[in-house]
Short mmCIF file of C-alpha atoms in Angstrom, two decimals:
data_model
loop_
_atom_site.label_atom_id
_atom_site.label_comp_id
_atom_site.label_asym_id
_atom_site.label_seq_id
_atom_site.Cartn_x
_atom_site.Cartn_y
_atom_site.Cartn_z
CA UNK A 1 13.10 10.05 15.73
CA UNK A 2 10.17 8.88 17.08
CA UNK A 3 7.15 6.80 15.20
CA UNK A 4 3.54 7.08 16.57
CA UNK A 5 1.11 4.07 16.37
CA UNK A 6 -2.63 5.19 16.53
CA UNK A 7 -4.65 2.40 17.10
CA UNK A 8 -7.26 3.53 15.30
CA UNK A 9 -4.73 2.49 12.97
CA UNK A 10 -0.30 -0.97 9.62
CA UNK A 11 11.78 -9.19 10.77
CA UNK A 12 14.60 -7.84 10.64
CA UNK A 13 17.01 -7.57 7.70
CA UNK A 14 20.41 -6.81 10.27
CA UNK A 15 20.53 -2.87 7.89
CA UNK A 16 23.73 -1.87 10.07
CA UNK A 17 25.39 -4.37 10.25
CA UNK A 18 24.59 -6.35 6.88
CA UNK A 19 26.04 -3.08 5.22
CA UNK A 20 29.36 -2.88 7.24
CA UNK A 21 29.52 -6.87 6.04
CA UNK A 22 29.36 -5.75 2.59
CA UNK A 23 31.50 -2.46 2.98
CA UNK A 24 34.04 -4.40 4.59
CA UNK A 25 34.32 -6.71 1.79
CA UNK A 26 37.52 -6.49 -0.62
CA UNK A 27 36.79 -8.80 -3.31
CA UNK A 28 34.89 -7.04 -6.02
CA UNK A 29 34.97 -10.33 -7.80
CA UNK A 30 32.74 -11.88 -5.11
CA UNK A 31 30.42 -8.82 -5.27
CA UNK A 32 30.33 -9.76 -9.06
CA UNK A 33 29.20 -13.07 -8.27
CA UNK A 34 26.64 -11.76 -5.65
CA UNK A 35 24.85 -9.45 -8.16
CA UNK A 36 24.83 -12.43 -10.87
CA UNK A 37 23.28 -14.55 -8.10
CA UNK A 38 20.69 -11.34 -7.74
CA UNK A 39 19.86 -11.70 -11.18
CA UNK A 40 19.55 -15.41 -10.75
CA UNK A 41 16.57 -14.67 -7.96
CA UNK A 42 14.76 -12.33 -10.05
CA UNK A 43 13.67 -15.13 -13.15
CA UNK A 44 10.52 -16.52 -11.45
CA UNK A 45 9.28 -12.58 -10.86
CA UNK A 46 7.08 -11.69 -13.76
CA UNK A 47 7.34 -8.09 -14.99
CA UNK A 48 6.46 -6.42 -17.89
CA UNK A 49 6.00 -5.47 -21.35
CA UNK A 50 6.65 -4.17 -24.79
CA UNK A 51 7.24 -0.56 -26.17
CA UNK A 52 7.75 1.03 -29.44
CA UNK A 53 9.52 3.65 -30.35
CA UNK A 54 12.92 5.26 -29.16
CA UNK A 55 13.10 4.55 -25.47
CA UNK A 56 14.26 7.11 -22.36
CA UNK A 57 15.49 6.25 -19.73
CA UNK A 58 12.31 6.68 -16.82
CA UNK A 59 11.59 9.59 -14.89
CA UNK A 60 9.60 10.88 -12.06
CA UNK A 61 8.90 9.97 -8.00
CA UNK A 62 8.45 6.55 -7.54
CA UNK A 63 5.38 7.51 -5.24
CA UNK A 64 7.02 6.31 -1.79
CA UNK A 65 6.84 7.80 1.56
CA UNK A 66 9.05 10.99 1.41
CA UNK A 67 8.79 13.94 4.51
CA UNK A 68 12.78 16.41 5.13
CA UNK A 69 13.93 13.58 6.39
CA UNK A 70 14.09 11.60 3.29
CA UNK A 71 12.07 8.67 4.83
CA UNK A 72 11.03 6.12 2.31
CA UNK A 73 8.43 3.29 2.47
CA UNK A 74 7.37 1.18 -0.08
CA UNK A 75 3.66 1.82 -1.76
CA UNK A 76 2.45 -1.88 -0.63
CA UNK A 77 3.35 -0.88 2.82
CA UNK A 78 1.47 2.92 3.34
CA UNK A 79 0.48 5.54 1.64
CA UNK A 80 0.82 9.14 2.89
CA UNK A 81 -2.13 11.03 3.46
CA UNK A 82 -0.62 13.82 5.05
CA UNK A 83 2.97 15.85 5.59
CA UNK A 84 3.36 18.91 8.17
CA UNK A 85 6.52 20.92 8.67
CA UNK A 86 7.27 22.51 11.87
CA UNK A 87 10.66 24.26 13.39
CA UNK A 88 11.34 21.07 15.75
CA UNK A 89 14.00 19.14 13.92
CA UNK A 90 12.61 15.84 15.03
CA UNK A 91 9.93 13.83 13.07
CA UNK A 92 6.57 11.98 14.47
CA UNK A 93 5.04 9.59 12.09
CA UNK A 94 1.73 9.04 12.44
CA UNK A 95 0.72 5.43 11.60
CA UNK A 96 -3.09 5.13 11.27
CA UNK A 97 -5.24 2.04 10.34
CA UNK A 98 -8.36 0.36 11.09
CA UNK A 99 -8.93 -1.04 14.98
CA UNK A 100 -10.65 -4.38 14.23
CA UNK A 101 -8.27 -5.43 11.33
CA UNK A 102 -5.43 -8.14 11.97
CA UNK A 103 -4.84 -7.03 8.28
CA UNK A 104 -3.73 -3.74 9.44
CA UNK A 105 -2.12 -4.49 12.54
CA UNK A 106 0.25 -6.91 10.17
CA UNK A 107 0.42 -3.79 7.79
CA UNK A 108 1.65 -2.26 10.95
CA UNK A 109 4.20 -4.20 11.92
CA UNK A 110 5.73 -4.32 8.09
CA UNK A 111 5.76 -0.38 8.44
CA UNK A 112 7.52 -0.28 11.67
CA UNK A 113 10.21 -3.37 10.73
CA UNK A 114 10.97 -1.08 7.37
CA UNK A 115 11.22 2.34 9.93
CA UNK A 116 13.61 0.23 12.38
CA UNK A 117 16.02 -1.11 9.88
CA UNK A 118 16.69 2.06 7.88
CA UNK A 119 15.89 4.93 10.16
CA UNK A 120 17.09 5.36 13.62
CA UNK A 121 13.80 4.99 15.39
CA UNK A 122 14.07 4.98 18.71
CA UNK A 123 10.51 5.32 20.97
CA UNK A 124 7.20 4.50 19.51
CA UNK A 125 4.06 5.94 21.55
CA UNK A 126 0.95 3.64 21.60
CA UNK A 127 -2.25 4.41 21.60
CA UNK A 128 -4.98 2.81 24.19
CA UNK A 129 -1.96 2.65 26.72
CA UNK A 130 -0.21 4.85 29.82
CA UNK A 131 2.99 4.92 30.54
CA UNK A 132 6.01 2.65 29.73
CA UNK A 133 5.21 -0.89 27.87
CA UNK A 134 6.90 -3.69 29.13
CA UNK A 135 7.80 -6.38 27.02
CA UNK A 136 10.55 -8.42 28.68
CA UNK A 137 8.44 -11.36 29.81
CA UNK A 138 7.46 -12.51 26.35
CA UNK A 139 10.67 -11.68 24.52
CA UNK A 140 12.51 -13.52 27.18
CA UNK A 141 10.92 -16.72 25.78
CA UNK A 142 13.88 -18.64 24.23
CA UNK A 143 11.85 -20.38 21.74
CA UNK A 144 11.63 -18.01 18.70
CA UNK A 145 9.19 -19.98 17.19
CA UNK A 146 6.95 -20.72 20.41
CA UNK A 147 7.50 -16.93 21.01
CA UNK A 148 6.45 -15.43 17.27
CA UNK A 149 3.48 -17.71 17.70
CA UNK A 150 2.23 -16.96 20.69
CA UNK A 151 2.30 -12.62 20.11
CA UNK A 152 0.84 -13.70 16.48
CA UNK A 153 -1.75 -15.28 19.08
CA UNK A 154 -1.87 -12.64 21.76
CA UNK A 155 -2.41 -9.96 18.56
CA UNK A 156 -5.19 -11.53 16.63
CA UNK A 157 -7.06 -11.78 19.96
CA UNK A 158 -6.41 -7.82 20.10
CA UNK A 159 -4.15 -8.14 23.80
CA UNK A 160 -1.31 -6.73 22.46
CA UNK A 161 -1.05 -3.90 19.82
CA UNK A 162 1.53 -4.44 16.35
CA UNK A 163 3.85 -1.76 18.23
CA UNK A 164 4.11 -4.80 21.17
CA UNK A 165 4.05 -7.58 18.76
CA UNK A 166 6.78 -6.23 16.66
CA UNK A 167 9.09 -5.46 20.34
CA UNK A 168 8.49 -9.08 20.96
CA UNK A 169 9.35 -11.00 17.76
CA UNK A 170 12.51 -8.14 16.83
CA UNK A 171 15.80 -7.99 17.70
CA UNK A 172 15.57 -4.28 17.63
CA UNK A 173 15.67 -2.16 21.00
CA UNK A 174 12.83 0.25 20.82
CA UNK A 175 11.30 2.36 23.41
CA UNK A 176 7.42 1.38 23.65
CA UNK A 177 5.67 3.86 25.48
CA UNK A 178 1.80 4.68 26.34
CA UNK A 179 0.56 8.54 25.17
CA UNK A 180 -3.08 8.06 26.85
CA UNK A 181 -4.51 10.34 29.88
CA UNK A 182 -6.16 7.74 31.58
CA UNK A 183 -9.06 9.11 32.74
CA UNK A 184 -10.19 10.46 29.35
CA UNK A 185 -9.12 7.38 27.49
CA UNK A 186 -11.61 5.55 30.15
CA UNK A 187 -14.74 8.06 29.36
CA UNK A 188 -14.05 7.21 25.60
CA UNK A 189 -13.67 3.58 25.42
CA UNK A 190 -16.91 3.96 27.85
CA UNK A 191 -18.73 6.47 24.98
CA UNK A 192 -17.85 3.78 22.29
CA UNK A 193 -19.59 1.25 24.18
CA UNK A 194 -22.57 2.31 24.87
CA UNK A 195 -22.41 3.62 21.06
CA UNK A 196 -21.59 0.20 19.96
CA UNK A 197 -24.82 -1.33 22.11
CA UNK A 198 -27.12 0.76 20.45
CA UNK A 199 -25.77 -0.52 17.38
CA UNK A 200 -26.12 -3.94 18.25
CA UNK A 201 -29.58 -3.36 19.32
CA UNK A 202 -30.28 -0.85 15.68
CA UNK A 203 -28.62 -3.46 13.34
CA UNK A 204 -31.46 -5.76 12.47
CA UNK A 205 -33.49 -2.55 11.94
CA UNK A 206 -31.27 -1.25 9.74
CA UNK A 207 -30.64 -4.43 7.47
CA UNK A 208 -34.27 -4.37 7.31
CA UNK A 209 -34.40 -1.01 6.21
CA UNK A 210 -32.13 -1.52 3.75
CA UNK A 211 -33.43 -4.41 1.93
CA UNK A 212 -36.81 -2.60 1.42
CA UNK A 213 -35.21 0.81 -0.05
CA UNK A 214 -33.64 -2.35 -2.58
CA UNK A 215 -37.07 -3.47 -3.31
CA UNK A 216 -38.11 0.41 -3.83
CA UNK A 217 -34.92 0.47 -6.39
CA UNK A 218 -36.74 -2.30 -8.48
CA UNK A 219 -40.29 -0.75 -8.54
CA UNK A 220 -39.20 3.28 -8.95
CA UNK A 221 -35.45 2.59 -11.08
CA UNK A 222 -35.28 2.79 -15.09
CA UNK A 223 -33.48 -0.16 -16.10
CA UNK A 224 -30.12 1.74 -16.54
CA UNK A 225 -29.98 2.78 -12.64
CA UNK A 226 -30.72 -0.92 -11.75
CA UNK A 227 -27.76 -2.43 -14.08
CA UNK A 228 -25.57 0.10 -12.60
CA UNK A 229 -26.60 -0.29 -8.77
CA UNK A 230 -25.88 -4.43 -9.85
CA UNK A 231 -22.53 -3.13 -11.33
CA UNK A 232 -21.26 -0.69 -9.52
CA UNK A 233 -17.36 -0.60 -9.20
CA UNK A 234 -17.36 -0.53 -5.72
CA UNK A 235 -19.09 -4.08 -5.18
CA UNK A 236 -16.77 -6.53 -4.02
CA UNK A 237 -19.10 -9.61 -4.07
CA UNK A 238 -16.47 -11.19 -6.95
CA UNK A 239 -19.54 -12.64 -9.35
CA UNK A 240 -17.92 -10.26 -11.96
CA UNK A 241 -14.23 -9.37 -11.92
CA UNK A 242 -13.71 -5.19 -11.81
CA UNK A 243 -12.32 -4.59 -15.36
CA UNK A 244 -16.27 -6.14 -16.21
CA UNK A 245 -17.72 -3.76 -14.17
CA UNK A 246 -15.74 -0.57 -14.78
CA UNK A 247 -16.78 -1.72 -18.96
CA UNK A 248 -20.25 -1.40 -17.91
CA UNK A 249 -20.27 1.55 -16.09
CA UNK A 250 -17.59 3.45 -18.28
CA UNK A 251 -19.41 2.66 -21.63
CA UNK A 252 -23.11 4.00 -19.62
CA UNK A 253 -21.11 7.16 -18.47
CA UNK A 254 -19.80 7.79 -22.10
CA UNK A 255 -23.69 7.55 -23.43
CA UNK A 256 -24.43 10.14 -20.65
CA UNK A 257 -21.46 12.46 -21.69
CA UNK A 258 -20.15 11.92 -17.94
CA UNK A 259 -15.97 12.00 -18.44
CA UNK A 260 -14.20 9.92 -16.15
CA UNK A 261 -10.78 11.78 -16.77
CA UNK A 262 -11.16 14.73 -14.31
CA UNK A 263 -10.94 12.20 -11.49
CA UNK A 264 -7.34 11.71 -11.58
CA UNK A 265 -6.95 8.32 -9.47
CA UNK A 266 -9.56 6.81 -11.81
CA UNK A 267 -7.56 8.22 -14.81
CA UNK A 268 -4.35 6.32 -13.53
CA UNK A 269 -5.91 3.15 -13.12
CA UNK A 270 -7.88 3.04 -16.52
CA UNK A 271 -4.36 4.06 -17.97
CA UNK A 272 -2.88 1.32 -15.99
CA UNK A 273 -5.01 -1.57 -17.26
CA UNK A 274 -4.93 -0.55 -20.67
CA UNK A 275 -1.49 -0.97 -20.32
CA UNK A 276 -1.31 -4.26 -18.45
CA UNK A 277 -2.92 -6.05 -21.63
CA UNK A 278 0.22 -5.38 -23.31
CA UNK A 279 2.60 -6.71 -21.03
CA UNK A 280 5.57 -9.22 -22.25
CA UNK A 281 6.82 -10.68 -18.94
CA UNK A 282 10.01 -12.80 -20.84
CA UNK A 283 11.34 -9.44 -22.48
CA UNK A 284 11.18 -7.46 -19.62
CA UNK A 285 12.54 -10.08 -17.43
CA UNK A 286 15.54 -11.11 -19.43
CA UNK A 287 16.13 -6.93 -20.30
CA UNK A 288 16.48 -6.47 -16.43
CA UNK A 289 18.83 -9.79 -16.14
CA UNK A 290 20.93 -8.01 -18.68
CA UNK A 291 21.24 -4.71 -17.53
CA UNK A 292 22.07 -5.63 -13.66
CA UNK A 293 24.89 -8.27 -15.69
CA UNK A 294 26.10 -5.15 -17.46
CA UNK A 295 26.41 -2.63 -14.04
CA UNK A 296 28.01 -5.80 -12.73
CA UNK A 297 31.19 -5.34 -14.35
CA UNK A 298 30.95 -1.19 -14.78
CA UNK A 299 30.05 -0.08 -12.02
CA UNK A 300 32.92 1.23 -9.20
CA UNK A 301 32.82 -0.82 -6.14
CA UNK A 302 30.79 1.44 -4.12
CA UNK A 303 27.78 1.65 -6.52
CA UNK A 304 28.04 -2.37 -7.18
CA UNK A 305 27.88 -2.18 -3.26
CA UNK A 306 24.72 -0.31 -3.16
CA UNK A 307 23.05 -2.09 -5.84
CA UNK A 308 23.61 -5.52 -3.95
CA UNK A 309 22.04 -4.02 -0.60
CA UNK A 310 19.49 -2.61 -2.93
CA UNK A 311 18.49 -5.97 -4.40
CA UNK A 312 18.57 -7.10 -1.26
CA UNK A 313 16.19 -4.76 0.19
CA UNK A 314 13.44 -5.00 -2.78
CA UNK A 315 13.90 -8.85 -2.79
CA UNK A 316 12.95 -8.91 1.20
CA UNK A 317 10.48 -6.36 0.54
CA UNK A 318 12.37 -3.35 2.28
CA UNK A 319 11.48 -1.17 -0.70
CA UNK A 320 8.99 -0.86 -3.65
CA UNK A 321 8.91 -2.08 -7.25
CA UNK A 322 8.84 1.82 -8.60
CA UNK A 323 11.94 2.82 -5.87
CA UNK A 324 14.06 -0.39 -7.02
CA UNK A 325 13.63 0.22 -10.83
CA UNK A 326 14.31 3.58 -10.87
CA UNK A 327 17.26 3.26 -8.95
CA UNK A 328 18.51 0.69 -11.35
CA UNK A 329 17.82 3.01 -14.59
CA UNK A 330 19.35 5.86 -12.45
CA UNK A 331 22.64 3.88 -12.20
CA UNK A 332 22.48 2.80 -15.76
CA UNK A 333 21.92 6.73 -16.43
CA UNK A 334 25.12 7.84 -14.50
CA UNK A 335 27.09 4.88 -16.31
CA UNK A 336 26.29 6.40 -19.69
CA UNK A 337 24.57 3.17 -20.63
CA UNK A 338 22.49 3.24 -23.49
CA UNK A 339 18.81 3.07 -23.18
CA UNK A 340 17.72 1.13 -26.61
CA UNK A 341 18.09 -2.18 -25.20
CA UNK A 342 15.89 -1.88 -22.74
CA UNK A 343 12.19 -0.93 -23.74
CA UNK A 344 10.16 -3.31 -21.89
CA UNK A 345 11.94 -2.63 -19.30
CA UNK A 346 11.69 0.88 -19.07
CA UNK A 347 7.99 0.72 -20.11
CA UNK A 348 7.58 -1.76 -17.29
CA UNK A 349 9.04 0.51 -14.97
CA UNK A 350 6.51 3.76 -16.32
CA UNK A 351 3.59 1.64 -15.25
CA UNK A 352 4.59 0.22 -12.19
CA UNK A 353 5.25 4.28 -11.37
CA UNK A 354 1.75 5.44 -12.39
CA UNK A 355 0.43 2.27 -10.50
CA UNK A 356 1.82 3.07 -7.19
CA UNK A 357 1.17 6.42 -7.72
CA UNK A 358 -2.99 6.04 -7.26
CA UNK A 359 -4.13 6.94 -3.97
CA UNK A 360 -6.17 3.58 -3.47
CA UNK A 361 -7.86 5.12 -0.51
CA UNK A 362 -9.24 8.28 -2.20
CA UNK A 363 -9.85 6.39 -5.47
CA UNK A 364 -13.07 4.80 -3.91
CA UNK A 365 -14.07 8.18 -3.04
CA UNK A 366 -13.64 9.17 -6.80
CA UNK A 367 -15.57 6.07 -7.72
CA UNK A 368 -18.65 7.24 -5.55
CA UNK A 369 -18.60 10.72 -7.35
CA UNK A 370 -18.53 9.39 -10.59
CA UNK A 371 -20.91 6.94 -10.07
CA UNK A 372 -23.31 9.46 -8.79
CA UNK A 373 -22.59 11.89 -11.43
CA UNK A 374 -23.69 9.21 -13.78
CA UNK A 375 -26.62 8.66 -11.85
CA UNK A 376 -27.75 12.14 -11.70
CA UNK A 377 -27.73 11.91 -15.47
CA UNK A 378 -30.16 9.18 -15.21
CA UNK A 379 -32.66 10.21 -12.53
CA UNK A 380 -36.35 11.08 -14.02
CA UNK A 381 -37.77 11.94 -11.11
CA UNK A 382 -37.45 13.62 -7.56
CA UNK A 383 -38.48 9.91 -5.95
CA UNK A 384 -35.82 8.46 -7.17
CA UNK A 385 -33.32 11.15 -6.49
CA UNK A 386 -34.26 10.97 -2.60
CA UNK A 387 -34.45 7.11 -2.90
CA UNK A 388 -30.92 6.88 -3.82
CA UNK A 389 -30.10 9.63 -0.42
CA UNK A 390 -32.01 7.24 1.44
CA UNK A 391 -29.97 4.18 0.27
CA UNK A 392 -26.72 5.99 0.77
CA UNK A 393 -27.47 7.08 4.68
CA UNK A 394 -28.84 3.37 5.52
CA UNK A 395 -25.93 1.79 3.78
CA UNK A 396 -23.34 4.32 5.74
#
């Protein structure tokens, strides 16, 4: 298997060898104690909230990464845009973030330590190189400290790529390997920048440009389209928090008859926050405590086994909120455990499932279209319809 990183692109547990320490262990009463200290870890995480009515146990994906293979990554860590079959048994993951972004490169590196551990990765190609990637010299520094810091260094000054920081600072062995024709990679990176000097040279043009279709805005806009430009949900300036925003530009739509609810990303996340203001952290928490102290002592030693490694992997981060709770109600399911006791829990576990199921990439997309469908209810005139194209081409 074989993980890609494009560049125009997101620590090790021990997975092997931490399970065969757990298989190998005979003592079901230490496992016991393990999972009680488990519990013990989760108080100071704050989940969820209350639910009437006769709970279920939860159903459904749990939104993570999932291609034949059964490959699994948490929601926090990437979201898959895209899945293609072919008759070649092996897998290529395609990792793709933004080039300028330590954010991303970091994002990077989580996605490739969570590939490493569980999967049997062994060669990931790099983008903007040729050829095999050495890495020897740095990770033969015997410092690990001097040596995470200086690839954290050598990364945020973009000389070394998330694929090279992550061979440096792991004990994993990984093949790093260059997937770039030389001379063609050299003709782009020479494209991009002259492209990027005629930017330079366009930019205070542009910002100019800008400003003065804003000062059109105030002179041709009803008073409607300027509240909404000022509150749009895509502004990120933080004078307003988003729930204030979407209010404002929910409550125009709705005296517009424009429906949000046939953009299904903004669906799930108006569903979501209406039900985060009903959230009771202490119940779920202690219903959660109880149930993984009641699998404790019922489950058979290989399940208890699997829910310690599980806890494990969610505590570290190996796994998502939506994968770990639904494994637990699974278990509880198999056990013949009663549901009743548990409705925060459950509940809790029903919104963290429609949470990390949102797309939060295409949901700003949605936003746009709505937006501009509400807009479009608004317009008066043809000026101000070609005002707002204007506005959109500068600002892209």
């Amino acid at each position: 298997m074989s993980v890609w990183q494009n560049r125009t692109t997101r620590e090790e547990l021990g997975g092997k060898s931490l399970i065969m320490d757990w298989q190998s262990a005979h003592n079901r009463g230490w496992i016991r104690i393990i999972a009680i200290l488990i519990v013990i870890c989760f108080i100071h995480q704050d989940i969820v909230w209350a639910q009437g009515g006769s709970p279920v146990w939860s159903k459904g994906s749990n939104g993570t990464f999932n291609v034949n293979t059964k490959i699994d990554l948490p929601k926090d860590v990437a979201v898959t845009k895209e899945v293609h079959t072919g008759s070649s048994p092996k897998t290529i993951i395609n990792i793709q973030d933004a080039h300028s972004s330590i954010g991303a490169q970091e994002s990077i590196v989580s996605i490739l330590d969570s590939l490493v551990t569980n999967y049997d990765i062994k060669l990931l190609a790099i983008e903007g190189s040729t050829g095999l990637i050495d890495t020897s010299l740095l990770k033969s520094f015997p410092d690990e400290n001097i040596r995470n810091k200086t690839a954290k260094y050598l990364m945020n000054k973009s000389s070394i790529s998330a694929g090279e920081f992550f061979s440096v600072t792991s004990n994993k062995n990984i093949t790093l390997y260059g997937i770039e024709e030389k001379s063609l990679y050299r003709d782009n990176v020479s494209q991009f920048k002259a492209i990027y000097e005629i930017n330079n040279s366009t930019k205070k043009d542009l910002n100019n440009l800008i400003s003065t279709l804003k000062a059109i805005q105030d002179k041709l806009y009803s008073d409607d389209l300027k509240a909404l430009e000022n509150n749009s949900v895509l502004h990120r300036d933080g004078s307003i928090s988003f729930t204030q925003r979407w209010d404002f530009v929910r409550n125009l739509a709705e005296s517009k008859g424009v429906s949000y609810k046939s953009y299904s990303n903004i669906s799930k996340l108006v569903e979501s926050l209406r039900l985060e203001k009903v959230i009771s952290f202490d119940k779920a928490n202690k219903e959660r405590d109880v149930l993984i102290d009641v699998l404790s002592k019922k489950l058979p030693k290989s399940d208890l086994e699997k829910l310690v490694l599980k806890s494990l992997a969610f505590k570290s981060g190996k796994i998502g909120q939506g994968e770990y709770y639904i494994f637990l109600q699974d278990l509880a399911k198999n056990q013949g455990i009663s549901p009743e006791p548990y409705p925060n829990l459950i509940q809790y576990t029903d919104y963290i499932m429609l949470y990390e199921s949102i797309d939060l990439v295409e949901i700003f997309e949605e936003a746009k279209e709505f937006e501009d469908a509400v807009k479009d209810k608004l317009f008066t005139t043809f000026d101000q319809r070609k005002l707002r194209d204007y506005s959109k081409c500068a600002s892209f």
